[in-house]
Short mmCIF file of C-alpha atoms in Angstrom, two decimals:
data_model
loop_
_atom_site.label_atom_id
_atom_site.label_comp_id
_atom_site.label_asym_id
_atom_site.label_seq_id
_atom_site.Cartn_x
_atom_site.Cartn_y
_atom_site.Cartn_z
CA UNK A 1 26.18 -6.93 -12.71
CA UNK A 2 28.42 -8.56 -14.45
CA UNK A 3 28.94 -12.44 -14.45
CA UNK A 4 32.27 -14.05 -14.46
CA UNK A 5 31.34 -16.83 -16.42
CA UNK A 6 29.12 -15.31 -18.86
CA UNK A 7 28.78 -11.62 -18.56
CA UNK A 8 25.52 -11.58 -18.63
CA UNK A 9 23.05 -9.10 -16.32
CA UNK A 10 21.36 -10.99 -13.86
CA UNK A 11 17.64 -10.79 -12.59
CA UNK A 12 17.31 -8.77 -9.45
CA UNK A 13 20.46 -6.43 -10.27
CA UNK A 14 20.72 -2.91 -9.66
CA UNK A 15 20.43 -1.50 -13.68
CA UNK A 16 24.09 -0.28 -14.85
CA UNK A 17 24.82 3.51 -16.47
CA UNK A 18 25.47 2.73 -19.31
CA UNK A 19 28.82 3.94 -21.25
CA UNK A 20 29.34 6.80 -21.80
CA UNK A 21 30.15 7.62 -25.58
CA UNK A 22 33.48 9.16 -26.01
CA UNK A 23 33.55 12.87 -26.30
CA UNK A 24 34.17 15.20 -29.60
CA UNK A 25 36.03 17.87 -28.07
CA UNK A 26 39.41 17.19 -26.06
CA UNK A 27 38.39 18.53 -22.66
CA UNK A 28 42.39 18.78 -21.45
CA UNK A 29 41.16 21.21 -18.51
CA UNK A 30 39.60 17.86 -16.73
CA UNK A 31 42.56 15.81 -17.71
CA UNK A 32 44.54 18.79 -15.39
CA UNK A 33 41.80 18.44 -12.61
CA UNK A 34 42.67 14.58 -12.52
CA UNK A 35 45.83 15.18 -12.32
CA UNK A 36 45.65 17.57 -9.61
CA UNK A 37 43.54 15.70 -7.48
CA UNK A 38 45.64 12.38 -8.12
CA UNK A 39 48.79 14.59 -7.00
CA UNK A 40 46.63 15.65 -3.79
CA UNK A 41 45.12 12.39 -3.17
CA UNK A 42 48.71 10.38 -2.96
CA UNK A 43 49.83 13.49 -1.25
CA UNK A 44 47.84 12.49 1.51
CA UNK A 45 49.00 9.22 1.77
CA UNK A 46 52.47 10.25 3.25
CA UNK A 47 52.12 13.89 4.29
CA UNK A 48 50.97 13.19 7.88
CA UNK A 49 53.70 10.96 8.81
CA UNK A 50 56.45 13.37 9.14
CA UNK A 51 53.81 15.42 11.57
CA UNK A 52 52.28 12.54 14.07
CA UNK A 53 54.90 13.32 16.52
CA UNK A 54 53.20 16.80 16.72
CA UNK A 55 50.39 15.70 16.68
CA UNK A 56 51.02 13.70 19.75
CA UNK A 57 52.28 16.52 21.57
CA UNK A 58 49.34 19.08 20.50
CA UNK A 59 46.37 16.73 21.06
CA UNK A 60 48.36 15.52 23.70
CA UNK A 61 47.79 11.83 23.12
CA UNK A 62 50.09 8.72 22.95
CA UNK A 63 51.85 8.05 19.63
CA UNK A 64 49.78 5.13 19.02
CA UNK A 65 46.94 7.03 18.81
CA UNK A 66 48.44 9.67 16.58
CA UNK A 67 49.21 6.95 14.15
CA UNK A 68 45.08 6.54 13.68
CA UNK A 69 46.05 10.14 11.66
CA UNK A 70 47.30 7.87 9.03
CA UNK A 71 46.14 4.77 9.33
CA UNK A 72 42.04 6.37 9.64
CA UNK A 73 42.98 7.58 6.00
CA UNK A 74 44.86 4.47 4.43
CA UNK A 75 42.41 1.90 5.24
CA UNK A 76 39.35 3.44 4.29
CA UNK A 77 40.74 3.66 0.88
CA UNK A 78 42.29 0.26 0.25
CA UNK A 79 39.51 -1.18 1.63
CA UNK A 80 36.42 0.81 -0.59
CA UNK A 81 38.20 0.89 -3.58
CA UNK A 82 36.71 -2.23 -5.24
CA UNK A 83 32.96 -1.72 -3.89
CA UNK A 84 33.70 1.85 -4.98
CA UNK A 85 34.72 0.91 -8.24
CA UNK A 86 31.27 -1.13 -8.87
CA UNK A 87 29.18 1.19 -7.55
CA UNK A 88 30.54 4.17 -9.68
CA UNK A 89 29.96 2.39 -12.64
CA UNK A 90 26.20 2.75 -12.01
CA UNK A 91 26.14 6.83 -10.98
CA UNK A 92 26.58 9.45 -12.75
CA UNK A 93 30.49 10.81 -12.54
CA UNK A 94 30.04 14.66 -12.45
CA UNK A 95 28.01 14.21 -9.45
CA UNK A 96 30.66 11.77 -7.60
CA UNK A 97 32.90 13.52 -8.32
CA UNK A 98 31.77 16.29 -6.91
CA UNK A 99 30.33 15.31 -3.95
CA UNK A 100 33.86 13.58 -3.09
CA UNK A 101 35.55 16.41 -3.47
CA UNK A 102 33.69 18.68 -1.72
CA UNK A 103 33.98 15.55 1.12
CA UNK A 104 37.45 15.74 1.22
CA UNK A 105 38.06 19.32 1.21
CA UNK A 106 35.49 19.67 4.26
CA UNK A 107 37.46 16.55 5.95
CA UNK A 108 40.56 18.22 5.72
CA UNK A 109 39.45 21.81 7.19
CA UNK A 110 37.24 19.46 10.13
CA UNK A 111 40.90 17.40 10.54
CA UNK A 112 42.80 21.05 10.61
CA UNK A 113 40.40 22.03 13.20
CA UNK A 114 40.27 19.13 15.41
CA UNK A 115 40.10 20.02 19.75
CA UNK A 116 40.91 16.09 19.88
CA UNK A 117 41.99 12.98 19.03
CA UNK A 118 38.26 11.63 18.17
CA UNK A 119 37.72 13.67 16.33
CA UNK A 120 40.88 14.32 14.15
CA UNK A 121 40.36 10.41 13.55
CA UNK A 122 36.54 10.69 12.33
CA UNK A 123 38.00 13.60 10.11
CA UNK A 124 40.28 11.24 8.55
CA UNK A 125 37.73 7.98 7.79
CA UNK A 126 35.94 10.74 6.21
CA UNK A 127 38.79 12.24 3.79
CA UNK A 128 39.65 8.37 3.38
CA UNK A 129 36.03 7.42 2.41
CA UNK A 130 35.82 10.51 0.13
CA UNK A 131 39.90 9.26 -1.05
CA UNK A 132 38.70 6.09 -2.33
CA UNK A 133 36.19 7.60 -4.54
CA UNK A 134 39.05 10.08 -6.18
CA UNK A 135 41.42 7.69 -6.71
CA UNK A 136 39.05 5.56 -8.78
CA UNK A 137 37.59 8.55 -10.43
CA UNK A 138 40.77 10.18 -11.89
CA UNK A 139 41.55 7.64 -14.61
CA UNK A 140 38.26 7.40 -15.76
CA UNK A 141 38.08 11.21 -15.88
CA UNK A 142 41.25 11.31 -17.80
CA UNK A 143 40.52 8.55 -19.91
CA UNK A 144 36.74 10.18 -20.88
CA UNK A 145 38.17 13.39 -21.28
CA UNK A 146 39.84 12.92 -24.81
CA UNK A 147 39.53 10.80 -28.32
CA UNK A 148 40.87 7.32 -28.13
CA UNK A 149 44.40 8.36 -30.15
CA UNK A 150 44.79 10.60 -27.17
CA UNK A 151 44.72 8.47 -24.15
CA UNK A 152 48.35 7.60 -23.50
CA UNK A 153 49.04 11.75 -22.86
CA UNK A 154 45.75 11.91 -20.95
CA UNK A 155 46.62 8.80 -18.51
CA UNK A 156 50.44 9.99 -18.43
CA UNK A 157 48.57 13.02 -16.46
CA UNK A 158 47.05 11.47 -13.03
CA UNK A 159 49.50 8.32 -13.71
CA UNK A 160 52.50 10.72 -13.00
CA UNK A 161 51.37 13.40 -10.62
CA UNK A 162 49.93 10.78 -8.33
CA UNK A 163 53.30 9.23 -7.55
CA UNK A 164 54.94 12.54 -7.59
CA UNK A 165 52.14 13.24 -4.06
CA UNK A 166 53.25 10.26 -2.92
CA UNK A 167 56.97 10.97 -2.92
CA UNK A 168 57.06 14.57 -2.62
CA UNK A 169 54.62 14.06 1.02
CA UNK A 170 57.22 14.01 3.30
CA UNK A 171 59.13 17.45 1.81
CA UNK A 172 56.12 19.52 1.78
CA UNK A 173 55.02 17.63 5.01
CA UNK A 174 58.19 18.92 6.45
CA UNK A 175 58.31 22.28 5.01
CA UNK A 176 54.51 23.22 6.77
CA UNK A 177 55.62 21.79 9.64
CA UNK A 178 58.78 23.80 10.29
CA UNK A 179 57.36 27.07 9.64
CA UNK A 180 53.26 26.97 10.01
CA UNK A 181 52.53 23.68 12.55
CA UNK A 182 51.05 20.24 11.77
CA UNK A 183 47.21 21.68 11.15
CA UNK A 184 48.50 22.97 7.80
CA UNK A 185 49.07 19.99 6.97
CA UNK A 186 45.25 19.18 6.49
CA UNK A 187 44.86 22.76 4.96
CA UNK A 188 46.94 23.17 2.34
CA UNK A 189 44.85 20.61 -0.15
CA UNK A 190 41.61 22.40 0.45
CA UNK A 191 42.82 25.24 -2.73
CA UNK A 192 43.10 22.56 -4.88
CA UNK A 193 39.91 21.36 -4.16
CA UNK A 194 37.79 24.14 -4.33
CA UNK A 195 39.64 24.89 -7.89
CA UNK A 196 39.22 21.67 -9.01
CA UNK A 197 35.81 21.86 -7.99
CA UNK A 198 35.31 25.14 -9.53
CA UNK A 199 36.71 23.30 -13.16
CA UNK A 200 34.37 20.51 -12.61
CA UNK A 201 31.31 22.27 -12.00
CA UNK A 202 31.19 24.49 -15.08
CA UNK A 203 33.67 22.48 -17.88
CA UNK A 204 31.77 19.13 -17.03
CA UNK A 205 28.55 17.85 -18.63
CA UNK A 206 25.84 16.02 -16.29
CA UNK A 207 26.24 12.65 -16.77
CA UNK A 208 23.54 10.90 -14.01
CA UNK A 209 22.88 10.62 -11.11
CA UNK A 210 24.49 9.34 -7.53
CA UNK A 211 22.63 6.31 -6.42
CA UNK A 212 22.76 5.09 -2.58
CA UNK A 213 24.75 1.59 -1.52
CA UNK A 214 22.70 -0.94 -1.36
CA UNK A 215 23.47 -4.08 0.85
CA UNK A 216 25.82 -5.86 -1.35
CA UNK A 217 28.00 -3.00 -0.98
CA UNK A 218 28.20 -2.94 2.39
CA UNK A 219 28.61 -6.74 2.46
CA UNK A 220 31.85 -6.37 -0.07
CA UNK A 221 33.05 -3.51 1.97
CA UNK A 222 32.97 -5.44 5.38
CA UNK A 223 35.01 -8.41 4.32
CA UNK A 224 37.53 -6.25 2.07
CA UNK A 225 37.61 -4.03 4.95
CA UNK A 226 38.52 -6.99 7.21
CA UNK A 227 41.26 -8.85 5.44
CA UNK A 228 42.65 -5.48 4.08
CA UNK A 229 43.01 -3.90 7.81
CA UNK A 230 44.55 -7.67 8.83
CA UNK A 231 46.78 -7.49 6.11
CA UNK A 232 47.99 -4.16 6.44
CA UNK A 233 48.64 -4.77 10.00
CA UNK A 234 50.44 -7.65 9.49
CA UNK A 235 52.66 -5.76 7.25
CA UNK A 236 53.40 -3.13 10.13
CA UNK A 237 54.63 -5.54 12.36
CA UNK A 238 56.91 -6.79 9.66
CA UNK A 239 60.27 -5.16 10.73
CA UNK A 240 59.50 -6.42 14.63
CA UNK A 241 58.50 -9.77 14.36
CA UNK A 242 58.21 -13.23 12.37
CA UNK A 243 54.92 -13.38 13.30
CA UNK A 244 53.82 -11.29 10.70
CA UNK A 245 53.54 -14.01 7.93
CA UNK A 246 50.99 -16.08 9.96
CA UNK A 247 49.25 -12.93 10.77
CA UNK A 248 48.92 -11.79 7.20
CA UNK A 249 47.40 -15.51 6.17
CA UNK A 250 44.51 -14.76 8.69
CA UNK A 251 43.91 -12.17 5.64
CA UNK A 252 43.42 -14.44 3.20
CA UNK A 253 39.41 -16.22 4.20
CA UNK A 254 37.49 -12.85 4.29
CA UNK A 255 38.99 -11.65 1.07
CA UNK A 256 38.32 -14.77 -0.48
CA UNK A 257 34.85 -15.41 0.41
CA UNK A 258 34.50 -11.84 -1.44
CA UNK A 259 36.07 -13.00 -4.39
CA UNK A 260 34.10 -15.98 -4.80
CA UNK A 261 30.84 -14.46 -3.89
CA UNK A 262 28.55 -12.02 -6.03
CA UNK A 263 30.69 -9.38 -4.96
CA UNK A 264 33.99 -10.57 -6.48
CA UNK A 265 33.19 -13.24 -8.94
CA UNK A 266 31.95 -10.06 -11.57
CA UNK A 267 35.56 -8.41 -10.76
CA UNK A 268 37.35 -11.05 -11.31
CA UNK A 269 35.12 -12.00 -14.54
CA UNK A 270 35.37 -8.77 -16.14
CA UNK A 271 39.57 -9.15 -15.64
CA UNK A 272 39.42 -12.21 -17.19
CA UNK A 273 37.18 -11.46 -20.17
CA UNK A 274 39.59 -8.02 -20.84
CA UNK A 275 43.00 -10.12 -20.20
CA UNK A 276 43.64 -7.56 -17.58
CA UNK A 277 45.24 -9.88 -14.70
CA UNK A 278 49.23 -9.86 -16.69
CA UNK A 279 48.86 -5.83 -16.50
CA UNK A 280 47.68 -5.51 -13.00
CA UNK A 281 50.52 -7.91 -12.01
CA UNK A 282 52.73 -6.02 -13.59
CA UNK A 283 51.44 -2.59 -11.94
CA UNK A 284 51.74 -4.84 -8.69
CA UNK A 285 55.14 -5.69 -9.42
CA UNK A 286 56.26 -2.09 -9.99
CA UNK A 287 55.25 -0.59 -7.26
CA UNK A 288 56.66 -3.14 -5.23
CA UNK A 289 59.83 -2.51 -6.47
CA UNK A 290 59.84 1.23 -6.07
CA UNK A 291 58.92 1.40 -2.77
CA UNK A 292 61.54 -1.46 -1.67
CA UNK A 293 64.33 0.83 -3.48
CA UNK A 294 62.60 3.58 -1.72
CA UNK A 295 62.53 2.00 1.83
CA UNK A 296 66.24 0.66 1.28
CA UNK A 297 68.18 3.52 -0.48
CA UNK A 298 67.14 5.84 2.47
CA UNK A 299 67.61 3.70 5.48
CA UNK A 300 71.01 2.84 3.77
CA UNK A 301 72.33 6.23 2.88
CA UNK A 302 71.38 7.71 6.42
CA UNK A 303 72.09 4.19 9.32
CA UNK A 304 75.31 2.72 7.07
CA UNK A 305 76.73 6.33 4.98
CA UNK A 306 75.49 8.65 7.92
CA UNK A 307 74.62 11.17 5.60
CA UNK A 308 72.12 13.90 6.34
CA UNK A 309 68.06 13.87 6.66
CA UNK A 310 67.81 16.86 4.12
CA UNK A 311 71.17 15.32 1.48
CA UNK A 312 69.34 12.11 1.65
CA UNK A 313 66.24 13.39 0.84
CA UNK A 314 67.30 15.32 -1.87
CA UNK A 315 69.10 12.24 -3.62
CA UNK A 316 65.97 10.34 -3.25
CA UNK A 317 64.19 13.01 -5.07
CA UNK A 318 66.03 12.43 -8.27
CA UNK A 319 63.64 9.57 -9.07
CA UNK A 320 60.40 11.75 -8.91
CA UNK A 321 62.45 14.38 -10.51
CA UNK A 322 63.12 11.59 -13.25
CA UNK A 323 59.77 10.45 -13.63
CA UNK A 324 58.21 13.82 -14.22
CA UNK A 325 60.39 14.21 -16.87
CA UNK A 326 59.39 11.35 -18.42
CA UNK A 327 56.24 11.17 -18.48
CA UNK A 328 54.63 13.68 -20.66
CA UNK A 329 57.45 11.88 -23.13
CA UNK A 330 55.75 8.62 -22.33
CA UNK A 331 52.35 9.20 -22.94
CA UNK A 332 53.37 11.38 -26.47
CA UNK A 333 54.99 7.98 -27.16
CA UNK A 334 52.35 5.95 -26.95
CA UNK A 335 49.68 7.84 -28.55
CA UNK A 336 52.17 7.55 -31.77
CA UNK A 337 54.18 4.29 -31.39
CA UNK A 338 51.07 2.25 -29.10
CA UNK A 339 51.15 2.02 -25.37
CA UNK A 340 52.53 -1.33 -24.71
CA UNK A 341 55.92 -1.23 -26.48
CA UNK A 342 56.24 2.08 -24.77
CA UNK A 343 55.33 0.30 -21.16
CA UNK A 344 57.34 -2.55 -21.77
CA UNK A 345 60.67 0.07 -22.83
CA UNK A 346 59.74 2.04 -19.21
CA UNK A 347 59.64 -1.05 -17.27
CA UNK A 348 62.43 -2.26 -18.66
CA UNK A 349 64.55 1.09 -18.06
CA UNK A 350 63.47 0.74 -14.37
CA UNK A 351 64.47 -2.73 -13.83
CA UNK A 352 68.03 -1.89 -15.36
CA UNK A 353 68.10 1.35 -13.01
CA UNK A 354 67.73 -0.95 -9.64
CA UNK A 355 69.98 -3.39 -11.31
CA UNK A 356 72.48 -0.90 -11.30
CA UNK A 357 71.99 -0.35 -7.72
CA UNK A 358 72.53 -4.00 -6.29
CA UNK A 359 75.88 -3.49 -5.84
CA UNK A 360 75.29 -0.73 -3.47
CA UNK A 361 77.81 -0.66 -0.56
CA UNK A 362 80.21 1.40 1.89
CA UNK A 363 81.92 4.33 0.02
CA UNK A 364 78.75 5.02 -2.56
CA UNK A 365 78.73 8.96 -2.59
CA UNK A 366 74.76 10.26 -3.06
CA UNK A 367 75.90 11.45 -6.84
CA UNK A 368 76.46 7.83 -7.12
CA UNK A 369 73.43 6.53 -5.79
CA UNK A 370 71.31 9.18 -7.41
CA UNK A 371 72.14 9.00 -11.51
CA UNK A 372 71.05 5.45 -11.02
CA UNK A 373 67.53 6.56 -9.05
CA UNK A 374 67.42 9.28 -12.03
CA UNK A 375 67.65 6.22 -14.59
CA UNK A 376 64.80 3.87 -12.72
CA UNK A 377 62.58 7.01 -12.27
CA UNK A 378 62.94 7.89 -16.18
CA UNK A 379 61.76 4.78 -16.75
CA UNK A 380 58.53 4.75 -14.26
CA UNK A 381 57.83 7.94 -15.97
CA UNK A 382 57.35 6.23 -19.38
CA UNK A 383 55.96 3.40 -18.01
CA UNK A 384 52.80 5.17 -15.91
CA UNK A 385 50.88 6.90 -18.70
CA UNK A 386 51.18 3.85 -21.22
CA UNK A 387 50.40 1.47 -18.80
CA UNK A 388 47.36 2.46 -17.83
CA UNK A 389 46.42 4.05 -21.22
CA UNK A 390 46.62 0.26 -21.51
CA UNK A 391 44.80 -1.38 -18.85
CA UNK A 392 41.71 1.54 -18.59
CA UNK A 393 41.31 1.26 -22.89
CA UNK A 394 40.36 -2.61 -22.62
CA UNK A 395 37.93 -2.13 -19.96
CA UNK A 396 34.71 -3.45 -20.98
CA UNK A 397 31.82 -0.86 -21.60
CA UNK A 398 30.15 0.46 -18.78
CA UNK A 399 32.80 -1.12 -16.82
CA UNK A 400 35.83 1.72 -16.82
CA UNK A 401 35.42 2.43 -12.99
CA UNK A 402 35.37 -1.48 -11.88
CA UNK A 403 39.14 -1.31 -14.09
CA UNK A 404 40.27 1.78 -12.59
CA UNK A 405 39.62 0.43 -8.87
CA UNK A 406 41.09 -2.71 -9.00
CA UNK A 407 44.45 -0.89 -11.13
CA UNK A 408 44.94 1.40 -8.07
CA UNK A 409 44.13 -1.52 -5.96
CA UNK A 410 47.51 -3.20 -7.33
CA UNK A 411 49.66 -0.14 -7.15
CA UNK A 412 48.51 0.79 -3.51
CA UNK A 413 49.15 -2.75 -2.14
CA UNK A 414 52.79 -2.30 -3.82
CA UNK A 415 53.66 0.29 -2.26
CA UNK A 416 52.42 -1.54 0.89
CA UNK A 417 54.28 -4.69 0.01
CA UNK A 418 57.71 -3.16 -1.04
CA UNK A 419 58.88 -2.16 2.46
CA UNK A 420 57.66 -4.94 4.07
CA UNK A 421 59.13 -7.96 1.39
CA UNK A 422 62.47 -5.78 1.87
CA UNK A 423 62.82 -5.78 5.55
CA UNK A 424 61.95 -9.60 5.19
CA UNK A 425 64.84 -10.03 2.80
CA UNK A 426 66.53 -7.88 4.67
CA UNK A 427 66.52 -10.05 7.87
CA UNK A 428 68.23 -13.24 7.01
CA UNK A 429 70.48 -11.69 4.81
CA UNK A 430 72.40 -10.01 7.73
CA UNK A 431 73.73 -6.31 8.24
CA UNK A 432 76.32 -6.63 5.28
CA UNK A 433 74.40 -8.14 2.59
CA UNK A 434 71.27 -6.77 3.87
CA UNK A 435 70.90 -3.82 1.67
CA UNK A 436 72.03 -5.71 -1.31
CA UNK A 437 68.80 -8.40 -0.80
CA UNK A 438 66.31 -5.79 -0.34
CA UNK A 439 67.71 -4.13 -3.84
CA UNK A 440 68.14 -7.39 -5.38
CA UNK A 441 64.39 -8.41 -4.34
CA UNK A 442 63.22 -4.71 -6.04
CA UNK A 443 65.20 -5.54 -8.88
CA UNK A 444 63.39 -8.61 -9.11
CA UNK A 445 60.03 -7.08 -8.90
CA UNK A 446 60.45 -4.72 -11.56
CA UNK A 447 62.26 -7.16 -14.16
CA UNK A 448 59.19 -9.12 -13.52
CA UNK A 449 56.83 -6.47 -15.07
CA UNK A 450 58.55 -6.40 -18.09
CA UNK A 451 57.39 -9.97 -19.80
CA UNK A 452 53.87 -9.75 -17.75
CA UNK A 453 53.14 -6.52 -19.99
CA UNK A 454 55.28 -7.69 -23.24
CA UNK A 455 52.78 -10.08 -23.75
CA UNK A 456 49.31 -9.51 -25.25
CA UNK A 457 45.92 -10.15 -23.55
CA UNK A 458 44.01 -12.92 -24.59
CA UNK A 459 41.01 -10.36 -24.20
CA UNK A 460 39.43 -8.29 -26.39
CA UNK A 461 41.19 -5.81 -28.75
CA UNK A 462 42.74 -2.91 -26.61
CA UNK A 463 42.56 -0.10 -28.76
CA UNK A 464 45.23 1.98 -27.12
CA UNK A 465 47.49 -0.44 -28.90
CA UNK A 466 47.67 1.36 -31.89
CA UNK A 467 45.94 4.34 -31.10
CA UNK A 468 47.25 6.35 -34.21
CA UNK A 469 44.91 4.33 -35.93
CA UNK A 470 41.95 4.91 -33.50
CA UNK A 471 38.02 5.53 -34.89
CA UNK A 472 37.16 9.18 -34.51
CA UNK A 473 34.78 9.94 -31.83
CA UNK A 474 31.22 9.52 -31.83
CA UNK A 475 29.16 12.64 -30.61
CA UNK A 476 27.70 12.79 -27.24
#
């Protein structure tokens, strides 16, 4: 364990894996299977929403308790990602990631399958537990997958398609439940699974082995887990009540007797020592600002424009649309020109696409709204790859998992954040100027990112700077 004053292994620690050396051969078939499980992953995150009042109905239960359909799934995975991250960085990945997949395909046919309520919710802490382990995994997978001049195209991979399951959740949520019910909902990841288990299991060299939690873990998850569900409620409760606020500082002791205890203070350290903490707020930042835009552009177009469910989802989709576009170009970019003057240009093209949407008011047609969702998504597109080509290439050695939890970290609390800091700007702005704060407060997020990743870390040399000029690999 790492030290976060001097970095040194204490006595008594559990012995790290140590790095793995980069690999010869460009295995793009495992920078696909990150991709695809990043895509299902996220996918997951939204999908059930559009399906809880079916839920409801077929388990016959109150809506409440539907909502544990979600909610069993979201906390579990904001709240093990950082003792997840740790831990990985001591096991063997081939074998996590193996045994999580396999987890969450067999949570998804048990949630598919569920008599009742119980035991649709156990289904989901399960494909949430198994969720926290993929969404750390896929950027180190990308990231160990090809030479170092190759990283911004690997990392554009999982740092695009994960978004695109985020946004795309509600469609496809909708589609399954129109014509086959709200149990394929659960189903429909398991074929990606087993393929991407399939991929794993004969492309991927052993690498270790898994290694059980000891008691620090479950120490580190019990107060994340606690401040995370507090906050997260809090956050709920947002649109209803002032009360929120207060409710969300109730969040604040438990996580910060993790982060200064031996659970935090080596997270925080190994931030520090890379010169991570600018790039993570600047992760932060953007999601916050997409899903603000997000939260506002829709409740706007279809409450104040009364235009359709399916017309308002389909000028939403322009930013997705946008960012897969982009990013392929983004990470092709950065492996040629470096990955921060490429993240900076995306950011910046984001911020200048909500900018344009301030102004929003009565009379905005959805070809108006959407070339200006087109521009902000073309510029998350070049942004994702680059970005975190740049934060996972200055993680420390033997430390890449550790990075890759507390990146996701940032980008899931965005998305958290972003509807909830709207609907508070929202509020005392009024119903006319209402949807110009929430915009205006997205806007400011994202122009935010842009001098947070303009300027280098203080750290150690990232070598996805210049990666044109990267060391060939070393044989494994």
């Amino acid at each position: 364990m790492i030290d976060d004053a001097s970095g040194a292994d204490q006595p008594g620690d559990v012995p790290e894996r140590p790095a793995d050396p980069p690999e010869v051969r460009d295995r793009w078939l495992l920078v696909a299977v990150a991709g695809a499980l990043a895509f299902v992953a996220m996918l997951d995150m939204n999908i059930v929403n559009v399906a809880l009042a079916d839920i409801s109905q077929g388990l016959r239960v109150s809506a409440a308790t539907a909502q544990w359909a979600v909610l069993g799934y979201q906390l579990p995975v904001v709240a093990l990602l950082l003792p997840v991250g740790r831990w990985l960085d001591a096991v063997g990945t081939r074998p996590a990631l193996l045994v999580a997949t396999g987890g969450f395909a067999l949570c998804s046919a048990l949630a598919a399958a569920s008599p009742w309520a119980a035991w649709l919710i156990a289904a989901r802490i399960g494909q949430g537990m198994c969720g926290a382990v993929l969404f750390v995994l896929m950027p180190v997978l990308a990231i160990r997958s090809v030479r170092p001049e190759l990283r911004g195209r690997a990392m554009s991979v999982p740092a695009t398609l994960g978004p695109l399951g985020a946004v795309t959740g509600p469609a496809v949520g909708g589609l399954l439940l129109d014509h086959l019910g709200w149990r394929w909902i659960f189903l429909v990841k398991i074929p990606f699974c087993l393929l991407a288990l399939a991929v794993v299991w004969r492309a991927m060299a052993g690498d270790g082995r898994l290694r059980g939690a000891d008691r620090r873990f479950l120490a580190d998850t019990a107060l994340i887990a606690m401040g995370v569900t507090i906050l997260l409620l809090s956050l709920t409760l947002a649109s209803d009540t002032p009360a929120w606020l207060p409710l969300a500082l109730v969040a604040a002791p438990p996580l910060w007797w993790w982060l200064r205890g031996p659970g935090g203070r080596p997270v925080a350290g190994v931030l520090r020592a890379a010169g991570l903490l600018r790039a993570h707020g600047a992760v932060l930042a953007l999601a916050v600002g997409f899903a603000a835009m997000h939260y506002v552009v829709a409740l706007h177009l279809q409450r104040d424009e009364d235009v359709s469910a399916t017309t308002t989802g389909l000028t939403v989709l322009v930013f997705p649309l946008g960012m897969g576009l982009a990013g392929p170009l983004g990470g092709r970019l950065a492996d040629r020109y470096g990955a921060r003057p490429v993240a900076v240009t995306g950011a910046a093209l984001t911020a200048v696409g909500l900018l344009l949407l301030v102004p929003l008011g009565d009379g905005w047609s959805p070809p108006d709204v959407a070339w200006r969702l087109a521009l902000a998504g073309l510029g998350m597109g070049l942004n994702g790859g680059p970005a975190q080509a740049l934060v996972m290439g200055a993680a420390p050695p033997g430390r890449a998992a550790t990075v890759g939890s507390t990146v996701q970290l940032a980008r899931s609390l965005g998305f958290t954040l972003g509807p909830a800091l709207a609907t508070a700007a929202w509020g005392p702005a009024g119903p006319d100027d209402g949807v110009r704060a929430g915009l205006a407060l997205a806007t400011l997020a994202a122009c935010s990112a842009v001098p947070l990743l303009a300027r280098p870390a203080r750290g150690p040399a990232n070598p996805t700077e210049k990666t044109a000029d990267a060391a060939p690999a070393a044989p494994r």
